[in-house]
């Protein structure tokens, strides 16, 4: 592992994205547009539903986008032969994964900054806790998407498979994260499952930030999500094989 | 002359099939070694074993005195696969600068490699917009970065214009003259005479190992294509 190589990978990933204008624009504005749509849907609702589900979606959107972008990019790297070239070079697997996490983490910071800024500033999302911490949580959620995307790309051999991991890995987490049914009201088995899914903690962190000024629980949830990120990257690194059949 | 690669009893299993059946060979520094044989005979598998990216390799295989695949070898081997293995959405120079950073080689190697593969006029073009031949030259340029001691080139001249092919063979000769060991695979027998030494391969085994002249003499044939046929018939009998 070396910082120079990690930064080289991150710089290269960002250079690729910078050249792909459409992807860049979508990465930055899509979550914000979806938040705006959500705000509009509940604009005339007598109960403040936007305030209830908005925070959860601020956690979910960057997670989904980064999961998809990462799993497809990494798969492309595997199928084009560039991954094999890199692994035949003096590049650590950790350099490769951290480089990706760093590049997408930066993009996530921009994406989440815009989404949080618009939600709080223009759409009137009420937040009791700190806005800065909200951005941090959103970035960690996006990096979680990156880590899981890197991991599942190892199990996909085609783009079709990679895209299908989204309903397989992401949708159950969205259903069980407390967005539709509060987690404590789920059937016992499902509640237990939701307790071991990373997105549940990501959404909990967001909800705490919005409902309370006490940041203790936010940091705990954030630590759990960060733990999943590290585990995902470690497992992802185990799936990168220098020697292949 | 010193051997850069030494192999004995080299076997590789892919899936349930053995594709290389106990090969013994060596590759010397300062020479261009041609690995010739039809598609599917195991050339790529052999090259992947040298580079250390092939799984299920048994027998003894050392490169520059170390077991193939050792971490210390990675900066010393240049490898070109049949796919260009470069980033389509970056320019030629951006690709090479990235690989140079990964290798930790001096940045001056970028312009040298671009000159060697004759892409100076295209260096700021995005790889996606290049022709197939130009793309594969970007892949070759990436393998030349950092002046490796062993160059493993898997069919580097396929689909190239004859003038450029001539030029690239000149480059391979220069690299060998500068002391590198160069191994080039091809399924086109007419490239044989450009090599110092040939390994003729068929179905995961060697038919012949020697200089083009030696092989032709052994098979009493005028060219390598006929020598190959004679040798195949000889082993079938």
Coordinates of C-alpha atoms in Angstrom, one line a residue:
Chain A
X1 CA 0.0 0.0 0.0
X2 CA 1.3 3.5 -0.8
X3 CA -0.3 6.9 -0.7
X4 CA 1.1 7.8 -4.1
X5 CA -0.6 4.8 -5.8
X6 CA -3.9 5.3 -3.9
X7 CA -4.0 8.9 -5.0
X8 CA -3.1 7.9 -8.6
X9 CA -6.1 5.5 -8.7
X10 CA -8.4 8.2 -7.2
X11 CA -7.1 10.8 -9.6
X12 CA -7.6 8.5 -12.6
X13 CA -11.2 7.6 -11.5
X14 CA -12.0 11.3 -11.2
X15 CA -10.5 12.1 -14.6
X16 CA -12.7 9.5 -16.1
X17 CA -15.8 10.8 -14.5
X18 CA -14.9 14.4 -15.4
X19 CA -14.8 13.4 -19.1
X20 CA -18.2 11.8 -18.8
X21 CA -20.3 15.0 -18.5
X22 CA -23.7 13.3 -18.3
X23 CA -22.6 11.0 -15.5
X24 CA -21.1 13.9 -13.6
X25 CA -24.3 16.0 -13.9
X26 CA -26.5 13.1 -12.9
X27 CA -24.3 12.3 -9.9
X28 CA -24.5 15.9 -8.6
X29 CA -28.1 16.7 -9.3
X30 CA -30.1 13.5 -9.3
X31 CA -30.5 13.0 -5.5
X32 CA -31.4 16.7 -5.2
X33 CA -34.1 16.4 -7.9
X34 CA -35.6 13.4 -6.2
X35 CA -35.7 15.2 -2.9
X36 CA -37.4 18.1 -4.6
X37 CA -40.0 15.7 -6.1
X38 CA -40.6 14.2 -2.7
X39 CA -41.1 17.7 -1.1
X40 CA -43.5 18.6 -3.9
X41 CA -45.5 15.3 -3.4
X42 CA -46.2 16.2 0.2
X43 CA -46.5 19.9 -0.2
X44 CA -50.2 19.9 0.5
X45 CA -50.2 17.2 3.1
X46 CA -51.6 18.3 6.5
X47 CA -49.0 16.1 8.3
X48 CA -45.3 16.8 7.9
X49 CA -44.4 13.6 6.0
X50 CA -41.5 15.2 4.2
X51 CA -39.9 15.9 7.5
X52 CA -40.4 12.3 8.5
X53 CA -39.1 10.5 5.4
X54 CA -36.8 13.1 4.0
X55 CA -33.9 12.3 6.3
X56 CA -34.1 8.6 5.4
X57 CA -34.0 9.4 1.7
X58 CA -31.0 11.7 2.2
X59 CA -29.3 8.5 3.4
X60 CA -30.7 6.2 0.8
X61 CA -30.2 8.2 -2.5
X62 CA -26.4 8.6 -2.2
X63 CA -26.2 5.0 -1.1
X64 CA -28.1 3.7 -4.2
X65 CA -26.3 5.9 -6.7
X66 CA -22.8 5.1 -5.5
X67 CA -23.7 1.4 -5.3
X68 CA -24.7 1.3 -8.9
X69 CA -21.9 3.5 -10.3
X70 CA -19.2 1.6 -8.4
X71 CA -20.4 -1.9 -9.2
X72 CA -20.6 -1.1 -12.9
X73 CA -17.3 0.8 -13.0
X74 CA -15.4 -2.0 -11.2
X75 CA -17.0 -4.6 -13.4
X76 CA -15.8 -2.7 -16.5
X77 CA -12.3 -2.6 -15.0
X78 CA -12.4 -6.3 -14.6
X79 CA -13.8 -7.1 -18.1
X80 CA -11.6 -4.6 -20.0
X81 CA -8.4 -6.2 -18.7
X82 CA -7.2 -3.1 -17.0
X83 CA -7.6 -4.7 -13.5
X84 CA -5.4 -7.6 -14.7
X85 CA -2.8 -5.1 -15.9
X86 CA -2.9 -3.2 -12.6
X87 CA -2.6 -6.3 -10.5
X88 CA 0.4 -7.4 -12.6
X89 CA 1.9 -4.0 -11.7
X90 CA 3.2 -3.1 -8.2
X91 CA -0.3 -1.9 -7.1
X92 CA -1.7 -3.1 -3.8
X93 CA -5.3 -4.3 -3.7
X94 CA -5.8 -1.8 -0.9
X95 CA -4.5 1.0 -3.1
X96 CA -7.0 0.0 -5.7
X97 CA -10.0 -0.1 -3.4
X98 CA -9.1 2.9 -1.3
X99 CA -8.5 4.9 -4.5
X100 CA -12.0 4.1 -5.6
X101 CA -13.5 4.8 -2.2
X102 CA -11.6 8.1 -2.1
X103 CA -12.7 9.3 -5.5
X104 CA -16.3 8.3 -5.0
X105 CA -16.2 9.6 -1.4
X106 CA -15.3 13.0 -2.9
X107 CA -18.1 12.9 -5.4
X108 CA -20.4 11.8 -2.6
X109 CA -19.4 14.9 -0.6
X110 CA -20.4 17.1 -3.5
X111 CA -23.6 15.2 -4.1
X112 CA -24.6 15.1 -0.5
X113 CA -23.6 18.7 0.1
X114 CA -25.9 19.8 -2.7
X115 CA -28.8 17.5 -1.6
X116 CA -28.6 18.5 2.1
X117 CA -28.1 22.2 1.2
X118 CA -31.2 22.3 -1.0
X119 CA -33.3 20.1 1.4
X120 CA -32.5 22.3 4.4
X121 CA -32.1 25.6 2.7
X122 CA -34.8 25.6 0.1
X123 CA -37.2 22.8 0.9
X124 CA -37.5 23.6 4.5
X125 CA -36.4 20.3 6.0
X126 CA -36.4 20.8 9.7
X127 CA -33.2 19.6 11.4
X128 CA -32.6 19.7 15.2
X129 CA -29.0 18.6 15.0
X130 CA -26.0 19.9 13.0
X131 CA -26.3 20.3 9.3
X132 CA -22.5 19.6 8.9
X133 CA -23.0 16.3 10.6
X134 CA -25.9 15.5 8.3
X135 CA -23.5 15.9 5.3
X136 CA -20.9 13.7 7.0
X137 CA -23.5 11.0 7.5
X138 CA -24.6 11.3 3.9
X139 CA -21.0 10.9 2.7
X140 CA -20.4 7.9 4.9
X141 CA -23.6 6.4 3.4
X142 CA -22.4 7.0 -0.1
X143 CA -19.0 5.4 0.8
X144 CA -21.0 2.4 2.1
X145 CA -22.7 2.2 -1.3
X146 CA -19.2 2.3 -2.9
X147 CA -17.9 -0.5 -0.6
X148 CA -20.8 -2.8 -1.2
X149 CA -20.7 -2.0 -4.9
X150 CA -17.0 -3.0 -5.0
X151 CA -17.8 -6.2 -3.2
X152 CA -20.7 -7.3 -5.3
X153 CA -18.9 -6.5 -8.6
X154 CA -16.7 -9.5 -7.7
X155 CA -19.7 -11.8 -8.0
X156 CA -21.0 -10.4 -11.2
X157 CA -19.6 -11.5 -14.6
X158 CA -21.8 -9.3 -16.8
X159 CA -23.3 -5.9 -16.5
X160 CA -26.8 -7.4 -16.4
X161 CA -25.8 -9.3 -13.2
X162 CA -24.2 -6.3 -11.7
X163 CA -27.3 -4.2 -12.2
X164 CA -29.5 -7.0 -10.7
X165 CA -27.6 -6.8 -7.5
X166 CA -29.3 -3.6 -6.9
X167 CA -32.8 -5.2 -6.3
X168 CA -31.0 -8.1 -4.6
X169 CA -28.8 -6.2 -2.2
X170 CA -30.2 -2.7 -2.0
X171 CA -34.0 -3.0 -2.1
X172 CA -34.4 -5.3 0.9
X173 CA -32.3 -2.9 2.9
X174 CA -34.6 0.0 1.9
X175 CA -37.7 -2.0 2.8
X176 CA -36.3 -3.0 6.2
X177 CA -34.5 0.3 7.1
X178 CA -37.5 1.8 8.9
X179 CA -38.6 4.0 6.0
X180 CA -41.9 2.2 5.4
X181 CA -42.5 0.6 8.8
X182 CA -40.7 1.7 11.9
X183 CA -38.1 -1.0 12.7
X184 CA -39.5 -1.8 16.1
X185 CA -42.9 -2.5 14.6
X186 CA -41.5 -5.1 12.2
X187 CA -42.1 -8.9 12.8
X188 CA -39.4 -10.2 15.2
X189 CA -37.5 -12.0 12.6
X190 CA -37.5 -9.1 10.2
X191 CA -36.5 -6.7 13.0
X192 CA -33.5 -9.0 13.7
X193 CA -32.6 -9.0 10.1
X194 CA -32.9 -5.2 9.9
X195 CA -30.6 -5.0 12.9
X196 CA -27.7 -6.5 10.9
X197 CA -28.2 -4.5 7.7
X198 CA -26.0 -1.4 7.3
X199 CA -28.6 0.9 5.8
X200 CA -30.7 0.6 8.9
X201 CA -28.0 2.3 10.9
X202 CA -27.5 4.9 8.1
X203 CA -31.1 5.8 8.2
X204 CA -31.2 5.8 12.1
X205 CA -28.3 8.2 12.1
X206 CA -30.2 10.6 9.8
X207 CA -33.4 10.3 11.8
X208 CA -31.6 11.0 15.1
X209 CA -30.0 14.1 13.6
X210 CA -33.4 15.4 12.5
X211 CA -35.3 14.7 15.7
X212 CA -32.8 15.4 18.4
X213 CA -29.9 17.7 19.2
X214 CA -28.1 14.9 21.1
X215 CA -25.4 13.6 18.8
X216 CA -24.3 10.6 20.9
X217 CA -26.5 8.1 19.1
X218 CA -25.6 9.6 15.7
X219 CA -21.9 8.8 16.3
X220 CA -22.8 5.3 17.4
X221 CA -24.8 4.7 14.2
X222 CA -22.1 6.3 12.2
X223 CA -19.5 4.0 13.7
X224 CA -21.6 1.0 12.8
X225 CA -21.9 2.1 9.2
X226 CA -18.1 2.9 9.1
X227 CA -17.6 -0.7 10.4
X228 CA -19.6 -2.0 7.5
X229 CA -17.6 0.1 5.1
X230 CA -14.3 -1.3 6.4
X231 CA -15.7 -4.9 6.3
X232 CA -17.0 -4.4 2.8
X233 CA -13.6 -3.0 1.6
X234 CA -11.7 -5.8 3.3
X235 CA -14.0 -8.5 1.8
X236 CA -13.8 -6.7 -1.6
X237 CA -10.0 -6.8 -1.4
X238 CA -10.2 -10.6 -0.7
X239 CA -12.1 -11.0 -3.9
X240 CA -9.5 -9.3 -6.0
X241 CA -7.3 -12.1 -7.1
X242 CA -3.9 -11.5 -8.8
X243 CA -4.0 -15.1 -10.1
X244 CA -7.1 -16.0 -12.1
X245 CA -8.0 -19.3 -13.9
Chain B
X1 CA 24.1 -15.5 -21.6
X2 CA 22.0 -15.3 -18.5
X3 CA 18.5 -16.9 -18.3
X4 CA 15.8 -14.5 -17.4
X5 CA 13.2 -17.2 -17.2
X6 CA 13.7 -20.8 -16.3
X7 CA 11.0 -23.4 -16.3
X8 CA 10.9 -27.1 -15.6
X9 CA 7.9 -29.4 -15.5
X10 CA 5.6 -26.4 -15.9
X11 CA 2.0 -27.5 -15.8
X12 CA -1.2 -25.4 -15.8
X13 CA -4.7 -26.7 -15.2
X14 CA -7.7 -24.6 -16.3
X15 CA -11.0 -25.9 -15.2
X16 CA -10.5 -29.6 -15.2
X17 CA -8.2 -29.7 -18.2
X18 CA -4.5 -29.6 -18.1
X19 CA -3.5 -27.0 -20.8
X20 CA 0.3 -27.0 -20.4
X21 CA 1.8 -30.4 -20.0
X22 CA 5.1 -30.2 -18.2
X23 CA 7.1 -27.6 -20.2
X24 CA 10.9 -27.2 -19.8
X25 CA 12.4 -24.0 -21.3
X26 CA 14.4 -21.0 -20.6
X27 CA 14.3 -17.4 -22.0
X28 CA 17.5 -15.4 -22.3
X29 CA 18.2 -11.7 -21.8
X30 CA 19.2 -9.9 -25.0
X31 CA 17.1 -12.0 -27.2
X32 CA 13.7 -11.9 -28.9
X33 CA 12.0 -15.2 -28.2
X34 CA 9.0 -16.0 -30.4
X35 CA 6.3 -18.2 -29.0
X36 CA 4.5 -19.5 -32.1
X37 CA 1.6 -21.8 -32.4
X38 CA -2.1 -21.9 -33.4
X39 CA -4.8 -20.2 -31.4
X40 CA -5.7 -22.2 -28.3
X41 CA -2.4 -24.0 -28.0
X42 CA -1.6 -22.4 -24.6
X43 CA 0.5 -19.4 -25.6
X44 CA -1.5 -17.0 -23.5
X45 CA -1.7 -19.3 -20.5
X46 CA 2.1 -19.7 -20.7
X47 CA 2.6 -15.9 -20.8
X48 CA 0.1 -15.4 -17.9
X49 CA 2.1 -17.9 -15.9
X50 CA 5.3 -15.9 -16.5
X51 CA 3.7 -12.7 -15.4
X52 CA 2.2 -14.4 -12.4
X53 CA -1.5 -13.9 -13.1
X54 CA -2.3 -17.5 -13.9
X55 CA -3.8 -19.7 -11.3
X56 CA -3.0 -23.4 -10.8
X57 CA 0.5 -23.4 -12.0
X58 CA 2.7 -26.2 -10.8
X59 CA 6.3 -27.2 -11.5
X60 CA 9.2 -24.8 -11.3
X61 CA 9.1 -21.4 -12.9
X62 CA 11.5 -18.6 -12.0
X63 CA 11.8 -15.2 -13.4
X64 CA 14.9 -13.1 -12.8
X65 CA 15.8 -15.6 -10.1
X66 CA 12.6 -15.3 -8.2
X67 CA 9.5 -17.5 -8.3
X68 CA 7.1 -16.2 -11.0
X69 CA 4.5 -13.9 -9.5
X70 CA 6.7 -12.5 -6.7
X71 CA 5.8 -9.0 -5.7
X72 CA 9.4 -7.8 -6.4
X73 CA 9.0 -8.8 -10.0
X74 CA 6.0 -6.7 -10.7
X75 CA 7.8 -3.5 -11.6
X76 CA 10.3 -5.4 -13.7
X77 CA 7.9 -7.1 -16.1
X78 CA 6.0 -5.4 -18.9
X79 CA 3.0 -7.3 -20.1
X80 CA 0.7 -6.8 -23.1
X81 CA -2.5 -8.8 -23.2
X82 CA -4.5 -9.4 -26.4
X83 CA -7.0 -6.8 -25.1
X84 CA -5.5 -3.3 -25.1
X85 CA -6.2 -3.1 -21.3
X86 CA -6.2 0.7 -21.2
X87 CA -8.9 3.1 -20.2
X88 CA -11.1 4.0 -23.2
X89 CA -12.3 7.3 -21.7
X90 CA -8.9 8.7 -21.0
X91 CA -6.4 10.2 -23.5
X92 CA -3.3 8.3 -24.5
X93 CA -1.1 10.5 -22.3
X94 CA -3.5 10.3 -19.3
X95 CA -3.5 6.5 -19.5
X96 CA 0.3 6.4 -19.6
X97 CA 0.8 9.0 -16.8
X98 CA -1.5 6.9 -14.6
X99 CA 0.4 3.7 -15.2
X100 CA 3.7 5.5 -14.7
X101 CA 2.5 6.7 -11.3
X102 CA 1.4 3.2 -10.3
X103 CA 4.8 1.9 -11.4
X104 CA 6.7 4.7 -9.7
X105 CA 8.7 5.2 -12.9
X106 CA 10.0 8.7 -13.9
X107 CA 7.4 10.8 -15.8
X108 CA 9.9 11.1 -18.7
X109 CA 9.0 7.4 -19.6
X110 CA 5.6 8.6 -20.8
X111 CA 6.9 10.6 -23.7
X112 CA 9.5 8.0 -24.5
X113 CA 6.9 5.3 -24.7
X114 CA 4.6 7.4 -26.8
X115 CA 7.5 8.0 -29.3
X116 CA 8.4 4.4 -29.4
X117 CA 4.9 3.3 -30.4
X118 CA 4.6 6.3 -32.8
X119 CA 1.6 7.9 -31.2
X120 CA 3.0 11.4 -30.7
X121 CA 0.3 12.9 -32.9
X122 CA -2.4 11.2 -31.0
X123 CA -1.2 11.6 -27.5
X124 CA -4.0 13.9 -26.4
X125 CA -6.7 11.9 -28.1
X126 CA -9.2 9.9 -26.1
X127 CA -8.4 6.2 -26.6
X128 CA -12.0 5.4 -27.6
X129 CA -11.5 7.6 -30.7
X130 CA -8.5 5.7 -31.9
X131 CA -8.4 2.8 -34.4
X132 CA -7.9 -0.8 -33.2
X133 CA -4.2 -0.8 -34.1
X134 CA -3.6 2.5 -32.3
X135 CA -5.4 1.3 -29.2
X136 CA -3.2 -1.8 -29.0
X137 CA -0.2 0.4 -29.3
X138 CA -1.3 2.3 -26.3
X139 CA -1.4 -1.0 -24.5
X140 CA 2.1 -1.7 -25.7
X141 CA 3.4 1.7 -24.6
X142 CA 2.0 1.0 -21.1
X143 CA 4.1 -2.2 -21.0
X144 CA 7.3 -0.3 -22.0
X145 CA 7.0 2.2 -19.1
X146 CA 9.8 2.0 -16.6
X147 CA 12.1 -0.1 -18.9
X148 CA 11.2 -3.6 -17.7
X149 CA 13.8 -6.4 -17.8
X150 CA 11.3 -8.9 -19.2
X151 CA 8.7 -7.9 -21.8
X152 CA 5.8 -10.4 -22.3
X153 CA 3.9 -9.5 -25.4
X154 CA 0.8 -11.5 -26.4
X155 CA 0.2 -11.1 -30.1
X156 CA 1.3 -7.4 -30.2
X157 CA 1.3 -7.1 -33.9
X158 CA -2.1 -8.5 -34.9
X159 CA -4.0 -6.3 -37.3
X160 CA -1.3 -3.7 -37.7
X161 CA -0.1 -2.1 -40.9
X162 CA 3.0 -3.8 -42.3
X163 CA 5.1 -0.7 -42.0
X164 CA 4.2 -0.3 -38.4
X165 CA 4.7 -4.0 -37.8
X166 CA 8.2 -3.7 -39.2
X167 CA 8.8 -0.7 -37.0
X168 CA 7.6 -2.5 -33.8
X169 CA 9.8 -5.5 -34.5
X170 CA 12.6 -3.1 -34.8
X171 CA 11.6 -1.8 -31.3
X172 CA 11.5 -5.3 -29.9
X173 CA 15.0 -5.8 -31.3
X174 CA 16.3 -2.6 -29.8
X175 CA 14.8 -3.5 -26.4
X176 CA 16.5 -6.9 -26.5
X177 CA 19.8 -5.2 -27.7
X178 CA 19.5 -3.0 -24.6
X179 CA 19.5 -6.1 -22.5
X180 CA 15.9 -7.0 -21.9
X181 CA 14.4 -10.4 -22.5
X182 CA 11.5 -10.1 -25.0
X183 CA 9.0 -12.9 -25.5
X184 CA 6.5 -12.3 -28.3
X185 CA 3.6 -14.7 -29.2
X186 CA 2.1 -15.0 -32.6
X187 CA -0.1 -17.3 -34.5
X188 CA 1.4 -16.0 -37.8
X189 CA 4.3 -18.1 -38.8
X190 CA 5.8 -15.5 -41.1
X191 CA 6.9 -13.5 -38.1
X192 CA 9.2 -16.4 -37.1
X193 CA 12.3 -15.2 -38.9
X194 CA 12.3 -11.9 -37.0
X195 CA 13.1 -13.8 -33.7
X196 CA 16.4 -14.9 -32.4
X197 CA 14.8 -18.0 -30.9
X198 CA 11.6 -19.8 -31.4
X199 CA 9.4 -22.0 -29.2
X200 CA 7.0 -23.8 -31.5
X201 CA 3.9 -24.8 -29.6
X202 CA 1.0 -27.1 -30.2
X203 CA -1.6 -28.5 -27.7
X204 CA 0.2 -27.3 -24.6
X205 CA 3.6 -28.9 -25.5
X206 CA 6.6 -27.7 -27.5
X207 CA 7.2 -29.1 -31.0
X208 CA 10.6 -27.4 -31.3
X209 CA 12.9 -25.0 -29.4
X210 CA 15.8 -23.3 -31.2
X211 CA 16.8 -20.6 -33.7
X212 CA 14.7 -20.3 -36.8
X213 CA 17.6 -21.7 -38.9
X214 CA 18.0 -24.7 -36.5
X215 CA 14.4 -25.6 -36.6
X216 CA 14.2 -25.3 -40.4
X217 CA 17.2 -27.5 -40.7
X218 CA 15.9 -30.1 -38.3
X219 CA 12.7 -30.4 -40.2
X220 CA 14.4 -30.0 -43.6
X221 CA 11.9 -27.3 -44.5
X222 CA 12.4 -23.9 -46.3
X223 CA 10.2 -22.0 -43.9
X224 CA 8.8 -22.2 -40.4
X225 CA 5.2 -23.0 -41.6
X226 CA 6.4 -26.1 -43.4
X227 CA 8.8 -27.0 -40.5
X228 CA 5.8 -26.8 -38.2
X229 CA 3.8 -29.1 -40.4
X230 CA 6.6 -31.6 -40.7
X231 CA 7.2 -31.6 -37.0
X232 CA 3.4 -32.1 -36.3
X233 CA 3.4 -35.1 -38.7
X234 CA 6.5 -36.4 -37.1
X235 CA 5.0 -36.4 -33.6
X236 CA 1.7 -37.9 -34.8
X237 CA 3.5 -40.8 -36.3

